[in-house]
Amino acid sequence: MEHIQSLIGPDYQLQWVVGTGGMSTVYLADDVRNQREVAVKVLRPEFSDNVEFLSRFRNEALASEDIISRNVVRTYDYRELVDPASGRNLCFIVMEFVRGESLADLIARRGMIPEEEALDILEQAAHGLRRIHELGLVHRDIKPGNILITQNGTVKITDFGIAKAASSVPLTRTGMVVGTAQYVSPEQAQGLDVTFATDVYSLGVVGYELLTGKRPFSGDSSVSVAIAHINNAPPALPTSISAPTRELIGIALRKDPTHRYGDGAELEKAISAARLGKRPPQPSGAARVVPAEASPTAVTAVASAVTGTSSASAPAVHPRTPNRPIPQSQIVEPKRSSSGFLVGFLIAVVVAFALAAGTVLYLNSQSFQPEPSVPPAPETVTITPETTPEPIPTITMTVEPTTSAPPVITTSEAEPTLPPISSVIVEPSEVIVPTSEPEPVPTVTLEPTDPTTNPGASQ
């Protein structure tokens, strides 16, 4: 600590270490010029030495100085120095020192928090997010460890800016990502762009943990937990929690960010309604179209985030959910193209040729006047030897008769089969294995069968 003190200078007198993390070490210090206690957060050298990270973090740290809210830890100062002994960068932030404990410590000490107290914590945190979002900024790392509670119950969000800078730069350490995988939003886990709704999701996970004493998703690794955030629905909250609060958390944890509350201000209003026992309002963006679910390539994005490798080259893919029906708009050709016109033209030519051929054959066979036949009912299959037609070749051109038209006439010369205009291939999402032997396919016979031998008679 003496070496760090010599680098920081006389403006801040370090007292002792109050916390360590995967990215920084936090000291309690005295602000000599302003006569106040402060927290000095010194970034680890491997982060400070990364030029791209340092540039992004500098911008975020300077922007956080403009966030003034009772529910956000103030940022007072930011400095970059060079250690003459090692030649490495030393980057540190001077922040408001909060006497109290983190929300993570509160949950570890008390477990499940009563609903009214949990909603009060969430509403204060949402108020802090409101101020952050009003400045056009996204926290990106909302979790119990970054939410502090003072001795008088005031909630303060801290560690603003670090996660955003680190998420854009491949780093060798994984402490930051491992620590936040339990609260990561689906879009973050897939490496997609984040919005204010990203912070809403993370705070929803915090609320779930406050109310139940456990996180909605768990797994053997950070990757499996992040994938669960992408694909799995959280377990339902117990009915001992009020219906307004259950719906509030459910909306905040929706996979689609356009179906969540859009920002901290909208979330704060919803929490206030739930505290009054009213049903929380629906998000303003709830009418927008739901995008496709996460794709298998999202697993690669999650693994890249956890291992610290770059995933910028992996495009985000949004395939259709296998069990979701295909909209009619995707079956009918949505817009005309030159190829579609050509196919239609060819079909028209073939139909015209078929009609012409049928007319010629009809004139040559006027001596044959068949009696009009009535098509059988769909439920009845009747085959008589007198009217059994000859087997139709594989490639034929057939003119269907009407009540006044000649019988079916097959040309001697086969025409090529045209390719289908369009096709929709739906790959099954799962293989269904029958639990019992399938019923045999009934056969069509000329004589009625004995009901006692009918395989379906016993069913």
CSV table of C-alpha atoms in Angstrom, one decimal:
chain,number,residue,atom,x,y,z
A,1,MET,CA,0.0,0.0,0.0
A,2,GLU,CA,2.9,2.3,0.6
A,3,HIS,CA,3.9,2.1,-3.1
A,4,ILE,CA,0.4,2.9,-4.2
A,5,GLN,CA,0.3,5.8,-1.8
A,6,SER,CA,3.5,7.3,-3.2
A,7,LEU,CA,2.0,7.1,-6.7
A,8,ILE,CA,-1.4,8.6,-5.8
A,9,GLY,CA,0.2,11.6,-4.0
A,10,PRO,CA,-0.8,13.7,-1.0
A,11,ASP,CA,-4.3,14.6,-2.1
A,12,TYR,CA,-5.7,11.2,-0.9
A,13,GLN,CA,-4.4,9.5,2.2
A,14,LEU,CA,-5.0,5.7,2.0
A,15,GLN,CA,-6.1,4.1,5.2
A,16,TRP,CA,-6.8,0.4,4.5
A,17,VAL,CA,-8.2,-2.0,2.0
A,18,VAL,CA,-12.0,-2.3,2.2
A,19,GLY,CA,-12.5,-4.6,-0.7
A,20,THR,CA,-10.9,-6.5,-3.6
A,21,GLY,CA,-12.4,-7.8,-6.9
A,22,GLY,CA,-11.5,-9.3,-10.2
A,23,MET,CA,-10.8,-5.9,-11.7
A,24,SER,CA,-9.8,-3.5,-8.8
A,25,THR,CA,-8.8,-3.0,-5.2
A,26,VAL,CA,-10.7,-0.5,-3.1
A,27,TYR,CA,-9.1,1.6,-0.3
A,28,LEU,CA,-10.7,3.8,2.3
A,29,ALA,CA,-9.0,7.1,2.1
A,30,ASP,CA,-9.2,10.7,3.3
A,31,ASP,CA,-9.8,13.5,0.8
A,32,VAL,CA,-7.4,16.1,2.3
A,33,ARG,CA,-8.7,19.0,0.2
A,34,ASN,CA,-12.4,18.4,0.8
A,35,GLN,CA,-12.2,16.9,4.3
A,36,ARG,CA,-14.2,13.8,3.6
A,37,GLU,CA,-13.9,10.1,3.5
A,38,VAL,CA,-13.7,8.6,0.0
A,39,ALA,CA,-13.2,5.3,-1.7
A,40,VAL,CA,-10.2,5.0,-4.0
A,41,LYS,CA,-10.6,2.2,-6.5
A,42,VAL,CA,-7.3,1.2,-8.2
A,43,LEU,CA,-7.7,-0.8,-11.4
A,44,ARG,CA,-5.5,-3.9,-11.8
A,45,PRO,CA,-2.5,-3.4,-14.1
A,46,GLU,CA,-3.7,-5.8,-16.7
A,47,PHE,CA,-6.7,-3.6,-17.3
A,48,SER,CA,-4.9,-0.3,-17.1
A,49,ASP,CA,-2.3,-1.5,-19.7
A,50,ASN,CA,-5.0,-2.3,-22.3
A,51,VAL,CA,-5.1,0.9,-24.4
A,52,GLU,CA,-8.6,0.2,-25.8
A,53,PHE,CA,-10.0,-0.6,-22.4
A,54,LEU,CA,-8.4,2.4,-20.8
A,55,SER,CA,-9.8,4.7,-23.5
A,56,ARG,CA,-13.3,3.4,-23.1
A,57,PHE,CA,-13.1,3.3,-19.3
A,58,ARG,CA,-11.8,6.9,-19.2
A,59,ASN,CA,-14.8,8.1,-21.1
A,60,GLU,CA,-17.2,6.3,-18.9
A,61,ALA,CA,-15.6,7.4,-15.7
A,62,LEU,CA,-15.7,11.0,-16.7
A,63,ALA,CA,-19.3,10.7,-17.8
A,64,SER,CA,-20.2,9.2,-14.4
A,65,GLU,CA,-19.1,12.4,-12.7
A,66,ASP,CA,-22.3,14.0,-14.1
A,67,ILE,CA,-24.6,11.4,-12.4
A,68,ILE,CA,-25.9,13.2,-9.3
A,69,SER,CA,-28.5,11.1,-7.4
A,70,ARG,CA,-29.0,10.0,-3.9
A,71,ASN,CA,-29.3,6.4,-5.2
A,72,VAL,CA,-26.0,6.4,-7.2
A,73,VAL,CA,-22.5,6.5,-5.7
A,74,ARG,CA,-20.9,9.8,-6.6
A,75,THR,CA,-17.7,9.8,-8.7
A,76,TYR,CA,-15.4,12.7,-7.5
A,77,ASP,CA,-12.2,12.2,-9.4
A,78,TYR,CA,-10.4,10.1,-12.0
A,79,ARG,CA,-6.7,10.0,-12.7
A,80,GLU,CA,-4.1,8.1,-14.7
A,81,LEU,CA,-0.5,7.8,-13.7
A,82,VAL,CA,2.6,5.9,-14.8
A,83,ASP,CA,4.6,3.8,-12.3
A,84,PRO,CA,8.2,4.9,-12.9
A,85,ALA,CA,9.5,1.7,-11.4
A,86,SER,CA,7.6,-0.7,-13.7
A,87,GLY,CA,6.5,1.7,-16.5
A,88,ARG,CA,3.0,0.4,-16.2
A,89,ASN,CA,-0.1,2.6,-16.0
A,90,LEU,CA,-1.9,3.3,-12.7
A,91,CYS,CA,-5.6,4.2,-13.1
A,92,PHE,CA,-7.8,5.0,-10.2
A,93,ILE,CA,-11.2,6.5,-9.4
A,94,VAL,CA,-12.1,8.5,-6.3
A,95,MET,CA,-15.7,7.8,-5.3
A,96,GLU,CA,-18.2,8.4,-2.5
A,97,PHE,CA,-17.5,6.2,0.5
A,98,VAL,CA,-20.6,4.4,1.7
A,99,ARG,CA,-20.8,3.1,5.2
A,100,GLY,CA,-23.0,0.0,5.2
A,101,GLU,CA,-23.0,-3.3,3.3
A,102,SER,CA,-23.6,-4.6,-0.2
A,103,LEU,CA,-26.9,-6.2,-1.1
A,104,ALA,CA,-24.9,-9.4,-1.6
A,105,ASP,CA,-23.9,-9.4,2.0
A,106,LEU,CA,-27.4,-8.6,3.1
A,107,ILE,CA,-28.8,-11.6,1.2
A,108,ALA,CA,-26.0,-13.9,2.5
A,109,ARG,CA,-26.8,-12.8,6.0
A,110,ARG,CA,-30.6,-12.8,6.0
A,111,GLY,CA,-31.6,-14.9,3.0
A,112,MET,CA,-35.1,-14.2,1.8
A,113,ILE,CA,-36.1,-10.5,2.3
A,114,PRO,CA,-39.7,-9.6,3.2
A,115,GLU,CA,-41.7,-8.4,0.2
A,116,GLU,CA,-42.3,-4.8,1.4
A,117,GLU,CA,-38.6,-4.3,2.2
A,118,ALA,CA,-37.5,-6.0,-1.1
A,119,LEU,CA,-39.8,-3.6,-3.1
A,120,ASP,CA,-38.4,-0.6,-1.3
A,121,ILE,CA,-34.8,-1.7,-2.3
A,122,LEU,CA,-35.9,-2.3,-5.9
A,123,GLU,CA,-37.7,1.1,-6.1
A,124,GLN,CA,-34.6,3.0,-4.9
A,125,ALA,CA,-32.4,1.1,-7.3
A,126,ALA,CA,-34.7,1.8,-10.1
A,127,HIS,CA,-34.6,5.5,-9.2
A,128,GLY,CA,-30.8,5.4,-9.5
A,129,LEU,CA,-31.1,3.7,-12.9
A,130,ARG,CA,-33.6,6.4,-14.0
A,131,ARG,CA,-30.9,9.0,-13.5
A,132,ILE,CA,-28.3,6.9,-15.3
A,133,HIS,CA,-30.6,6.3,-18.2
A,134,GLU,CA,-31.6,9.9,-18.5
A,135,LEU,CA,-28.0,10.7,-19.3
A,136,GLY,CA,-28.1,8.1,-22.1
A,137,LEU,CA,-25.9,5.7,-20.2
A,138,VAL,CA,-26.2,1.9,-19.5
A,139,HIS,CA,-24.7,0.4,-16.3
A,140,ARG,CA,-24.4,-3.2,-17.7
A,141,ASP,CA,-23.4,-4.7,-14.4
A,142,ILE,CA,-26.4,-4.5,-12.0
A,143,LYS,CA,-26.0,-7.2,-9.4
A,144,PRO,CA,-26.2,-7.4,-5.6
A,145,GLY,CA,-22.5,-6.7,-5.2
A,146,ASN,CA,-22.8,-3.4,-7.0
A,147,ILE,CA,-25.8,-2.2,-4.9
A,148,LEU,CA,-24.9,-0.8,-1.5
A,149,ILE,CA,-27.2,-0.1,1.4
A,150,THR,CA,-26.3,2.6,3.9
A,151,GLN,CA,-26.9,2.3,7.6
A,152,ASN,CA,-30.1,4.3,7.3
A,153,GLY,CA,-31.5,2.1,4.5
A,154,THR,CA,-30.5,4.3,1.4
A,155,VAL,CA,-29.7,2.2,-1.7
A,156,LYS,CA,-26.8,3.3,-3.9
A,157,ILE,CA,-25.7,1.8,-7.2
A,158,THR,CA,-21.9,1.7,-7.6
A,159,ASP,CA,-19.3,0.5,-10.1
A,160,PHE,CA,-20.7,2.4,-13.0
A,161,GLY,CA,-18.7,2.3,-16.2
A,162,ILE,CA,-16.3,-0.5,-15.6
A,163,ALA,CA,-18.5,-3.2,-17.2
A,164,LYS,CA,-19.2,-1.3,-20.3
A,165,ALA,CA,-15.5,-0.7,-21.0
A,166,ALA,CA,-14.5,-4.3,-20.3
A,167,SER,CA,-17.4,-5.8,-22.4
A,168,SER,CA,-15.9,-4.3,-25.6
A,169,VAL,CA,-12.3,-5.4,-25.1
A,170,PRO,CA,-11.0,-9.0,-25.1
A,171,LEU,CA,-9.3,-9.5,-21.7
A,172,THR,CA,-7.2,-12.3,-20.3
A,173,ARG,CA,-9.0,-12.3,-16.9
A,174,THR,CA,-12.5,-13.6,-16.5
A,175,GLY,CA,-13.3,-12.5,-13.0
A,176,MET,CA,-15.7,-9.7,-14.1
A,177,VAL,CA,-17.7,-12.0,-16.4
A,178,VAL,CA,-17.8,-14.9,-14.0
A,179,GLY,CA,-19.1,-12.6,-11.3
A,180,THR,CA,-22.0,-11.2,-13.5
A,181,ALA,CA,-23.1,-14.4,-15.4
A,182,GLN,CA,-25.8,-14.9,-12.8
A,183,TYR,CA,-27.4,-11.6,-13.6
A,184,VAL,CA,-26.6,-11.2,-17.3
A,185,SER,CA,-29.4,-10.4,-19.7
A,186,PRO,CA,-30.2,-12.6,-22.7
A,187,GLU,CA,-29.0,-10.0,-25.2
A,188,GLN,CA,-25.7,-9.6,-23.3
A,189,ALA,CA,-25.1,-13.3,-23.2
A,190,GLN,CA,-25.6,-13.4,-27.0
A,191,GLY,CA,-23.2,-10.5,-27.6
A,192,LEU,CA,-26.0,-8.3,-29.0
A,193,ASP,CA,-26.4,-4.6,-28.5
A,194,VAL,CA,-27.6,-3.6,-25.1
A,195,THR,CA,-30.3,-1.0,-24.2
A,196,PHE,CA,-31.7,0.5,-21.0
A,197,ALA,CA,-33.9,-2.7,-20.8
A,198,THR,CA,-30.7,-4.7,-20.1
A,199,ASP,CA,-30.3,-3.0,-16.7
A,200,VAL,CA,-34.0,-3.7,-16.1
A,201,TYR,CA,-33.5,-7.4,-16.6
A,202,SER,CA,-30.5,-7.5,-14.3
A,203,LEU,CA,-32.4,-5.7,-11.6
A,204,GLY,CA,-35.3,-8.1,-12.1
A,205,VAL,CA,-32.9,-11.0,-11.3
A,206,VAL,CA,-31.9,-9.1,-8.2
A,207,GLY,CA,-35.5,-8.7,-7.2
A,208,TYR,CA,-36.1,-12.4,-7.7
A,209,GLU,CA,-33.2,-13.3,-5.5
A,210,LEU,CA,-34.4,-10.8,-2.8
A,211,LEU,CA,-37.9,-12.3,-2.7
A,212,THR,CA,-36.9,-16.0,-2.8
A,213,GLY,CA,-33.4,-16.0,-1.3
A,214,LYS,CA,-32.0,-17.8,-4.4
A,215,ARG,CA,-31.2,-16.9,-8.0
A,216,PRO,CA,-33.6,-17.9,-10.8
A,217,PHE,CA,-30.9,-19.9,-12.7
A,218,SER,CA,-28.0,-22.0,-11.5
A,219,GLY,CA,-25.5,-24.3,-13.2
A,220,ASP,CA,-22.1,-25.9,-13.1
A,221,SER,CA,-20.4,-23.1,-15.0
A,222,SER,CA,-20.9,-19.5,-16.0
A,223,VAL,CA,-21.6,-20.6,-19.5
A,224,SER,CA,-24.4,-22.9,-18.5
A,225,VAL,CA,-26.0,-20.2,-16.4
A,226,ALA,CA,-25.8,-17.6,-19.2
A,227,ILE,CA,-27.3,-20.1,-21.6
A,228,ALA,CA,-30.2,-20.6,-19.1
A,229,HIS,CA,-30.8,-16.9,-19.2
A,230,ILE,CA,-31.1,-17.1,-22.9
A,231,ASN,CA,-33.4,-20.2,-23.2
A,232,ASN,CA,-35.1,-21.0,-20.0
A,233,ALA,CA,-38.0,-19.5,-18.2
A,234,PRO,CA,-37.4,-18.7,-14.5
A,235,PRO,CA,-39.2,-20.8,-11.9
A,236,ALA,CA,-42.5,-19.3,-10.9
A,237,LEU,CA,-42.5,-17.2,-7.7
A,238,PRO,CA,-44.5,-18.7,-4.8
A,239,THR,CA,-48.0,-17.5,-4.2
A,240,SER,CA,-47.0,-16.2,-0.8
A,241,ILE,CA,-45.7,-13.2,-2.8
A,242,SER,CA,-48.5,-10.9,-4.0
A,243,ALA,CA,-49.8,-11.1,-7.5
A,244,PRO,CA,-48.7,-7.6,-8.5
A,245,THR,CA,-45.2,-8.3,-7.4
A,246,ARG,CA,-45.1,-11.6,-9.2
A,247,GLU,CA,-46.2,-9.9,-12.4
A,248,LEU,CA,-43.7,-7.1,-11.9
A,249,ILE,CA,-40.8,-9.5,-11.7
A,250,GLY,CA,-42.1,-11.6,-14.6
A,251,ILE,CA,-42.2,-8.6,-16.9
A,252,ALA,CA,-38.7,-7.5,-15.9
A,253,LEU,CA,-37.4,-11.0,-16.7
A,254,ARG,CA,-38.9,-11.3,-20.2
A,255,LYS,CA,-36.4,-12.6,-22.8
A,256,ASP,CA,-37.3,-10.0,-25.4
A,257,PRO,CA,-36.0,-6.5,-24.3
A,258,THR,CA,-38.9,-4.8,-26.2
A,259,HIS,CA,-41.4,-6.6,-23.9
A,260,ARG,CA,-39.7,-5.4,-20.6
A,261,TYR,CA,-39.9,-2.1,-19.0
A,262,GLY,CA,-37.9,0.2,-21.3
A,263,ASP,CA,-35.8,2.0,-18.7
A,264,GLY,CA,-35.4,2.8,-15.0
A,265,ALA,CA,-38.2,5.4,-15.0
A,266,GLU,CA,-40.8,3.0,-16.4
A,267,LEU,CA,-39.6,0.3,-13.9
A,268,GLU,CA,-39.8,2.7,-11.0
A,269,LYS,CA,-43.4,3.5,-11.8
A,270,ALA,CA,-44.3,-0.2,-12.0
A,271,ILE,CA,-42.6,-0.9,-8.7
A,272,SER,CA,-44.5,2.0,-7.1
A,273,ALA,CA,-47.8,0.5,-8.3
A,274,ALA,CA,-47.0,-2.9,-7.0
A,275,ARG,CA,-46.2,-1.5,-3.6
A,276,LEU,CA,-49.7,0.0,-3.5
A,277,GLY,CA,-51.2,-3.4,-4.3
A,278,LYS,CA,-52.1,-2.4,-7.8
A,279,ARG,CA,-51.4,-4.4,-10.9
A,280,PRO,CA,-48.2,-3.0,-12.6
A,281,PRO,CA,-48.7,-1.4,-16.0
A,282,GLN,CA,-47.7,-3.2,-19.1
A,283,PRO,CA,-44.5,-1.9,-20.8
A,284,SER,CA,-44.9,0.8,-23.4
A,285,GLY,CA,-43.2,-1.4,-26.0
A,286,ALA,CA,-45.3,-4.5,-25.4
A,287,ALA,CA,-47.0,-4.1,-28.8
A,288,ARG,CA,-43.8,-4.6,-30.8
A,289,VAL,CA,-43.0,-7.9,-32.6
A,290,VAL,CA,-41.3,-10.5,-30.6
A,291,PRO,CA,-37.9,-11.4,-32.2
A,292,ALA,CA,-36.8,-15.0,-32.8
A,293,GLU,CA,-35.4,-16.9,-29.9
A,294,ALA,CA,-31.7,-17.4,-29.2
A,295,SER,CA,-29.8,-19.5,-31.8
A,296,PRO,CA,-27.1,-22.1,-31.2
A,297,THR,CA,-24.5,-19.5,-32.2
A,298,ALA,CA,-25.5,-17.7,-29.0
A,299,VAL,CA,-23.6,-20.5,-27.1
A,300,THR,CA,-20.5,-19.4,-28.9
A,301,ALA,CA,-21.1,-15.8,-27.9
A,302,VAL,CA,-21.5,-16.8,-24.3
A,303,ALA,CA,-18.3,-18.9,-24.3
A,304,SER,CA,-16.5,-16.0,-25.9
A,305,ALA,CA,-17.6,-13.6,-23.2
A,306,VAL,CA,-16.7,-16.0,-20.4
A,307,THR,CA,-13.3,-16.9,-21.8
A,308,GLY,CA,-12.5,-13.3,-22.7
A,309,THR,CA,-12.1,-14.0,-26.5
A,310,SER,CA,-13.6,-11.7,-29.1
A,311,SER,CA,-17.0,-12.6,-30.6
A,312,ALA,CA,-17.3,-9.6,-32.9
A,313,SER,CA,-16.9,-11.8,-36.0
A,314,ALA,CA,-19.8,-14.1,-35.0
A,315,PRO,CA,-23.0,-12.6,-36.4
A,316,ALA,CA,-26.1,-12.8,-34.4
A,317,VAL,CA,-28.6,-15.3,-35.8
A,318,HIS,CA,-32.2,-15.5,-34.9
A,319,PRO,CA,-33.8,-18.6,-36.2
A,320,ARG,CA,-37.5,-19.4,-35.8
A,321,THR,CA,-38.5,-21.3,-32.7
A,322,PRO,CA,-39.1,-24.9,-34.0
A,323,ASN,CA,-42.6,-25.3,-32.4
A,324,ARG,CA,-43.9,-22.0,-33.6
A,325,PRO,CA,-46.2,-22.2,-36.6
A,326,ILE,CA,-45.1,-20.6,-39.8
A,327,PRO,CA,-47.0,-17.4,-40.5
A,328,GLN,CA,-49.1,-17.4,-43.7
A,329,SER,CA,-47.1,-14.3,-44.9
A,330,GLN,CA,-44.0,-16.5,-45.2
A,331,ILE,CA,-45.8,-19.2,-47.1
A,332,VAL,CA,-47.3,-16.9,-49.8
A,333,GLU,CA,-44.6,-15.2,-51.9
A,334,PRO,CA,-44.3,-11.8,-50.2
A,335,LYS,CA,-42.9,-9.9,-53.2
A,336,ARG,CA,-42.7,-10.5,-56.9
A,337,SER,CA,-39.4,-11.1,-58.6
A,338,SER,CA,-38.3,-11.9,-62.1
A,339,SER,CA,-37.9,-15.6,-61.4
A,340,GLY,CA,-41.4,-15.8,-59.9
A,341,PHE,CA,-42.8,-14.1,-63.1
A,342,LEU,CA,-40.9,-16.6,-65.3
A,343,VAL,CA,-42.3,-19.6,-63.4
A,344,GLY,CA,-45.8,-18.2,-63.6
A,345,PHE,CA,-45.4,-17.7,-67.3
A,346,LEU,CA,-44.2,-21.2,-67.9
A,347,ILE,CA,-47.1,-22.6,-65.9
A,348,ALA,CA,-49.5,-20.6,-68.0
A,349,VAL,CA,-47.9,-22.0,-71.2
A,350,VAL,CA,-48.2,-25.5,-70.0
A,351,VAL,CA,-51.9,-25.1,-69.0
A,352,ALA,CA,-52.7,-23.6,-72.4
A,353,PHE,CA,-50.9,-26.5,-74.1
A,354,ALA,CA,-52.8,-29.0,-72.0
A,355,LEU,CA,-56.1,-27.4,-72.9
A,356,ALA,CA,-55.3,-27.4,-76.6
A,357,ALA,CA,-54.2,-31.1,-76.5
A,358,GLY,CA,-57.4,-32.0,-74.6
A,359,THR,CA,-59.5,-30.2,-77.2
A,360,VAL,CA,-57.8,-32.0,-80.1
A,361,LEU,CA,-58.2,-35.4,-78.5
A,362,TYR,CA,-61.8,-34.6,-77.6
A,363,LEU,CA,-62.7,-33.8,-81.3
A,364,ASN,CA,-61.0,-37.1,-82.4
A,365,SER,CA,-63.1,-39.1,-79.9
A,366,GLN,CA,-66.6,-37.6,-80.3
A,367,SER,CA,-67.9,-41.1,-81.0
A,368,PHE,CA,-67.2,-42.0,-77.3
A,369,GLN,CA,-69.7,-40.2,-75.0
A,370,PRO,CA,-69.3,-41.4,-71.4
A,371,GLU,CA,-72.0,-41.0,-68.9
A,372,PRO,CA,-71.4,-38.3,-66.4
A,373,SER,CA,-70.2,-39.7,-63.1
A,374,VAL,CA,-70.6,-38.3,-59.6
A,375,PRO,CA,-67.5,-38.2,-57.5
A,376,PRO,CA,-67.7,-40.4,-54.4
A,377,ALA,CA,-68.0,-39.0,-51.0
A,378,PRO,CA,-64.7,-38.2,-49.2
A,379,GLU,CA,-65.4,-40.8,-46.6
A,380,THR,CA,-66.0,-43.7,-49.0
A,381,VAL,CA,-63.4,-45.4,-51.1
A,382,THR,CA,-65.0,-47.5,-53.8
A,383,ILE,CA,-63.2,-49.3,-56.6
A,384,THR,CA,-65.0,-51.3,-59.3
A,385,PRO,CA,-63.3,-53.4,-61.9
A,386,GLU,CA,-65.4,-52.0,-64.7
A,387,THR,CA,-64.2,-48.4,-64.1
A,388,THR,CA,-60.7,-49.0,-62.8
A,389,PRO,CA,-58.5,-46.7,-64.8
A,390,GLU,CA,-55.2,-47.7,-66.2
A,391,PRO,CA,-52.1,-46.9,-64.0
A,392,ILE,CA,-51.0,-43.4,-64.6
A,393,PRO,CA,-47.4,-43.0,-65.7
A,394,THR,CA,-45.0,-41.1,-63.5
A,395,ILE,CA,-44.9,-38.1,-65.9
A,396,THR,CA,-48.3,-37.4,-67.4
A,397,MET,CA,-50.4,-34.5,-68.5
A,398,THR,CA,-54.0,-35.1,-67.4
A,399,VAL,CA,-57.2,-33.1,-68.3
A,400,GLU,CA,-59.8,-33.7,-65.5
A,401,PRO,CA,-63.3,-34.3,-66.9
A,402,THR,CA,-66.4,-32.5,-65.7
A,403,THR,CA,-70.0,-33.6,-66.1
A,404,SER,CA,-70.0,-32.5,-69.7
A,405,ALA,CA,-66.3,-33.1,-70.5
A,406,PRO,CA,-64.7,-36.2,-72.0
A,407,PRO,CA,-63.0,-38.8,-69.7
A,408,VAL,CA,-59.4,-38.5,-68.5
A,409,ILE,CA,-57.1,-38.8,-71.5
A,410,THR,CA,-53.4,-39.4,-71.0
A,411,THR,CA,-51.0,-38.2,-73.7
A,412,SER,CA,-48.5,-40.6,-75.1
A,413,GLU,CA,-45.7,-38.1,-74.8
A,414,ALA,CA,-44.7,-37.1,-71.3
A,415,GLU,CA,-44.0,-33.5,-70.4
A,416,PRO,CA,-41.2,-32.6,-68.0
A,417,THR,CA,-42.4,-31.8,-64.4
A,418,LEU,CA,-41.9,-28.2,-63.5
A,419,PRO,CA,-40.2,-27.4,-60.2
A,420,PRO,CA,-42.5,-26.2,-57.4
A,421,ILE,CA,-42.9,-22.4,-57.2
A,422,SER,CA,-41.9,-22.2,-53.6
A,423,SER,CA,-41.3,-24.6,-50.8
A,424,VAL,CA,-41.1,-24.2,-47.0
A,425,ILE,CA,-38.9,-26.7,-45.3
A,426,VAL,CA,-39.5,-27.1,-41.6
A,427,GLU,CA,-37.0,-29.1,-39.8
A,428,PRO,CA,-38.6,-30.9,-36.8
A,429,SER,CA,-37.3,-29.8,-33.5
A,430,GLU,CA,-37.5,-33.3,-31.9
A,431,VAL,CA,-38.1,-36.9,-32.8
A,432,ILE,CA,-41.3,-38.3,-31.3
A,433,VAL,CA,-40.9,-42.0,-30.4
A,434,PRO,CA,-44.3,-43.7,-30.1
A,435,THR,CA,-45.0,-45.4,-26.8
A,436,SER,CA,-46.9,-48.2,-28.4
A,437,GLU,CA,-47.0,-50.0,-31.7
A,438,PRO,CA,-48.6,-47.9,-34.4
A,439,GLU,CA,-52.0,-48.9,-35.7
A,440,PRO,CA,-51.6,-50.8,-39.0
A,441,VAL,CA,-52.7,-48.9,-42.1
A,442,PRO,CA,-56.1,-50.1,-43.2
A,443,THR,CA,-56.2,-51.8,-46.6
A,444,VAL,CA,-58.8,-51.1,-49.2
A,445,THR,CA,-60.5,-54.3,-50.4
A,446,LEU,CA,-63.3,-55.1,-52.8
A,447,GLU,CA,-65.2,-57.1,-50.2
A,448,PRO,CA,-66.2,-56.0,-46.7
A,449,THR,CA,-64.0,-57.2,-43.9
A,450,ASP,CA,-65.0,-59.0,-40.8
A,451,PRO,CA,-65.3,-56.5,-37.9
A,452,THR,CA,-63.8,-58.9,-35.5
A,453,THR,CA,-60.5,-58.9,-37.4
A,454,ASN,CA,-60.4,-55.1,-37.8
A,455,PRO,CA,-57.4,-53.9,-35.9
A,456,GLY,CA,-59.2,-50.8,-34.8
A,457,ALA,CA,-62.3,-52.6,-33.4
A,458,SER,CA,-60.8,-53.2,-30.0
A,459,GLN,CA,-59.9,-49.5,-29.6
